[in-house]
Structures are given as C-alpha cells and as structure tokens.
C-alpha cells in the first residue's frame, strides 16, 4: 500500500479530515481534503462534520481550530511546527496602549498564540484585516504582532490611528526588494504579486498585495502569462495547478518556512494512527477570551 493509500484508509477509519495550508509540502497538499489560507481554514474547521481534524500547518492554526471546535479532536502531525511571529508581542505593549487610548481596539493577526489572542479584542487574517479594521467602531487600533501587515492595513484605512508593534515574519521580512527588481528586469511583462507580511519596500513594487488565496485567485483570473511571486514558495503548487499555461518566478533566495515544511507524509500517518499530537487547550477563561476574538473575526468578516 502507498503512503497516500494508507492515509486514505486511516482517514476513513478515524472519521478524520485533513486541512493544509498552502505553504506545506506539495505531497501534503496533494493528500489534503481542503487546502487554503488561514481565513479559509479557520472557517472550514467550524463547518466540518468529522470527529477528527488533522491540521497540516503551524501551532496557532491547530490552536484556533481547537478553540473553535472544543468537542473535536485536533491533531498536529508535528508538535514543533510553530510560527516565530506568533510570539512577537509583549503583554506590557498591550497594557500600555490600553492605558493610553480609551477607545483602543487590540487587533491581533491570527498568526499569534492563544494567550496573545486572549489579551486582544478581535482576530484578523491577511484576507480580512482591512475590512474588519474599517468596520470596527474604535478610532485607535493597536495591531499585533506583525508590523508589516499593520502598516499595509493602516495605509488602506487612513481614517484610523494605528499603534504599531515590532513583530514580523522572518520569511517575508527577509525577502529582498532588489531580487524582485532583478526578476522584473528579466521578465518585464510579469505581474508582481506579494503578501502583506513583506516589508514596505517590497510592497511598493507590487501590482497586487493579498493573502495566499488572494494571490492565487489573482493569477487564476488574470490574462497575464508570467508572475513574480513574493510569498512562501509552497504556493507554487496551487499556482501551477490553477494556471498550467503561466510561469511563476520566485526570488533567488527562496522564501521557505521551515516550520511549515516539518509536516511529512510519515508524520500524517503517525497522527492518524496514534492520535499524535493532540491539541489540548486547558486555560479556562483565557481560552474563552481567545475564542471570543476568533468568533468576533468570523462574525465581522462575513
Ligand atoms: P495567509 O494564508 O492568511 O495568507 O497567511 C500567510 C501565513 O503566513 C500563514 O502562516
Ligand atoms: Fe509564520 Fe511566516 Fe511561517 Fe507564516 S510563513 S507560519 S508567518 S513564519
């Protein structure tokens, strides 16, 4: 039996469904039941009838799925797959801002730990941040942890005042504007599509800025035949499937999230067979508060 057949058999036996982010390895995207960006996956996790969710992504994704589905078993094939940015804010930063601004909304990117979510008012993803911040009644916004996404949102919502935090995604932050410029020189007709976690210098070069799904949708709908992509290279799999006729160019220094790449077929098989590694949320009121920020996002984004 192949690994893929084994996964199929185990999934049926365990009443399990596999969710995967676009940044995981192609062979994992191939066996997933649903592939998507963080927003799609968090919505999907709530709709599914299965008893068990195997989440092929990093820990904040598994935590969010468990918070939204406390009665389901949520498994992470690799217990160490974590997002470094998800930890990049101090509680003092939030407390200080709350003291300073009476009507402050603490808006937390979904790429954050459950603890950070519990200190916040609403979660957002890169796909819905602009819409949610626009619709909040608050005038002052503390956007955590990602400063790059925060600056992008602040530009789209100039009527609000932003307090920034110094968090960042190391993979998107390291993307070099000159490498994208070089690609543009080599392929002048290519459109530049980038993720808002990139630096402002990279965003300034873009024809389109959006979430991973946004980038894929843009390429799908476009008549162009060449694209320069400014996000983690795992999206190549979905882009090539969406546009077999098009070419996709990534920066010379390939953007790779090593945490996302920790998920392998063998680990998915272990997860299904042995129930490893189960996400358990045992922080009572803090978990309730974290769940509220996620539910508020789902309500405000629809
Ligand atoms: P999206 O999938 O929401 O675009 O986010 C990218 C990301 O960094 C996920 O970790
Ligand atoms: Fe975190 Fe960046 Fe990896 Fe996404 S790509 S999981 S933001 S480190």
CSV table of N, CA, C and O in Angstrom, one decimal, residues 13 17 31 54 87 106 116 119 144 154 158-159 189 200 219 228 259 264 286 289 300-301:
chain,number,residue,atom,x,y,z
A,13,UNK,N,-11.2,5.2,8.6
A,13,UNK,CA,-11.4,4.5,9.9
A,13,UNK,C,-11.6,5.5,11.1
A,13,UNK,O,-12.4,5.2,12.0
A,17,UNK,N,-10.5,14.4,8.8
A,17,UNK,CA,-10.4,15.2,7.7
A,17,UNK,C,-9.0,16.0,7.7
A,17,UNK,O,-8.6,16.3,8.8
A,31,UNK,N,-2.6,15.3,-0.6
A,31,UNK,CA,-3.5,14.3,0.2
A,31,UNK,C,-4.5,15.1,1.0
A,31,UNK,O,-5.4,14.4,1.7
A,54,UNK,N,-7.1,16.8,11.2
A,54,UNK,CA,-5.6,16.7,11.2
A,54,UNK,C,-5.2,18.0,10.5
A,54,UNK,O,-5.5,18.3,9.3
A,87,UNK,N,4.7,34.8,18.5
A,87,UNK,CA,5.0,35.1,19.9
A,87,UNK,C,5.5,36.5,20.1
A,87,UNK,O,5.9,36.9,21.2
A,106,UNK,N,-7.7,46.2,20.3
A,106,UNK,CA,-6.4,45.4,20.1
A,106,UNK,C,-6.8,44.4,19.0
A,106,UNK,O,-7.6,43.5,19.3
A,116,UNK,N,-1.9,35.3,23.4
A,116,UNK,CA,-2.0,36.7,22.9
A,116,UNK,C,-3.4,37.0,22.4
A,116,UNK,O,-3.9,38.1,22.6
A,119,UNK,N,-5.6,38.3,25.1
A,119,UNK,CA,-5.4,39.7,25.5
A,119,UNK,C,-6.0,40.7,24.5
A,119,UNK,O,-6.0,41.9,24.7
A,144,UNK,N,-1.3,43.9,16.4
A,144,UNK,CA,-0.2,43.0,16.8
A,144,UNK,C,-0.3,41.6,16.0
A,144,UNK,O,-1.4,41.3,15.6
A,154,UNK,N,-2.9,50.0,7.8
A,154,UNK,CA,-3.0,51.5,8.1
A,154,UNK,C,-3.1,52.3,6.9
A,154,UNK,O,-3.9,53.3,6.8
A,158,UNK,N,-6.9,55.0,6.3
A,158,UNK,CA,-6.2,56.2,6.8
A,158,UNK,C,-7.0,57.0,7.8
A,158,UNK,O,-6.4,57.8,8.5
A,159,UNK,N,-8.3,56.7,7.9
A,159,UNK,CA,-9.1,57.5,8.8
A,159,UNK,C,-8.9,57.0,10.3
A,159,UNK,O,-9.4,57.7,11.2
A,189,UNK,N,7.2,41.8,-18.5
A,189,UNK,CA,5.7,41.8,-18.6
A,189,UNK,C,5.1,41.0,-17.4
A,189,UNK,O,3.9,41.0,-17.2
A,200,UNK,N,7.7,47.2,3.6
A,200,UNK,CA,7.1,48.2,2.8
A,200,UNK,C,7.8,48.4,1.5
A,200,UNK,O,7.2,48.8,0.5
A,219,UNK,N,-4.0,35.3,-9.9
A,219,UNK,CA,-3.3,34.7,-11.0
A,219,UNK,C,-4.3,33.9,-11.8
A,219,UNK,O,-4.3,33.9,-13.1
A,228,UNK,N,5.6,37.3,-10.8
A,228,UNK,CA,6.7,37.3,-9.8
A,228,UNK,C,6.0,37.2,-8.5
A,228,UNK,O,5.1,38.0,-8.2
A,259,UNK,N,9.2,25.8,9.3
A,259,UNK,CA,8.2,25.2,10.2
A,259,UNK,C,7.1,24.5,9.4
A,259,UNK,O,6.7,23.4,9.8
A,264,UNK,N,5.4,16.0,7.2
A,264,UNK,CA,5.7,15.0,6.2
A,264,UNK,C,4.5,13.9,6.1
A,264,UNK,O,3.7,13.8,7.1
A,286,UNK,N,-8.9,32.1,29.9
A,286,UNK,CA,-8.0,32.7,28.8
A,286,UNK,C,-8.5,32.0,27.4
A,286,UNK,O,-8.5,32.7,26.4
A,289,UNK,N,-11.6,33.7,26.3
A,289,UNK,CA,-11.3,35.0,25.7
A,289,UNK,C,-10.7,34.9,24.3
A,289,UNK,O,-11.0,35.7,23.4
A,300,UNK,N,-17.5,39.4,12.0
A,300,UNK,CA,-17.3,40.7,11.4
A,300,UNK,C,-16.8,40.5,9.9
A,300,UNK,O,-16.9,41.4,9.1
A,301,UNK,N,-16.3,39.3,9.6
A,301,UNK,CA,-15.8,39.2,8.2
A,301,UNK,C,-16.8,38.7,7.2
A,301,UNK,O,-16.6,38.6,6.0
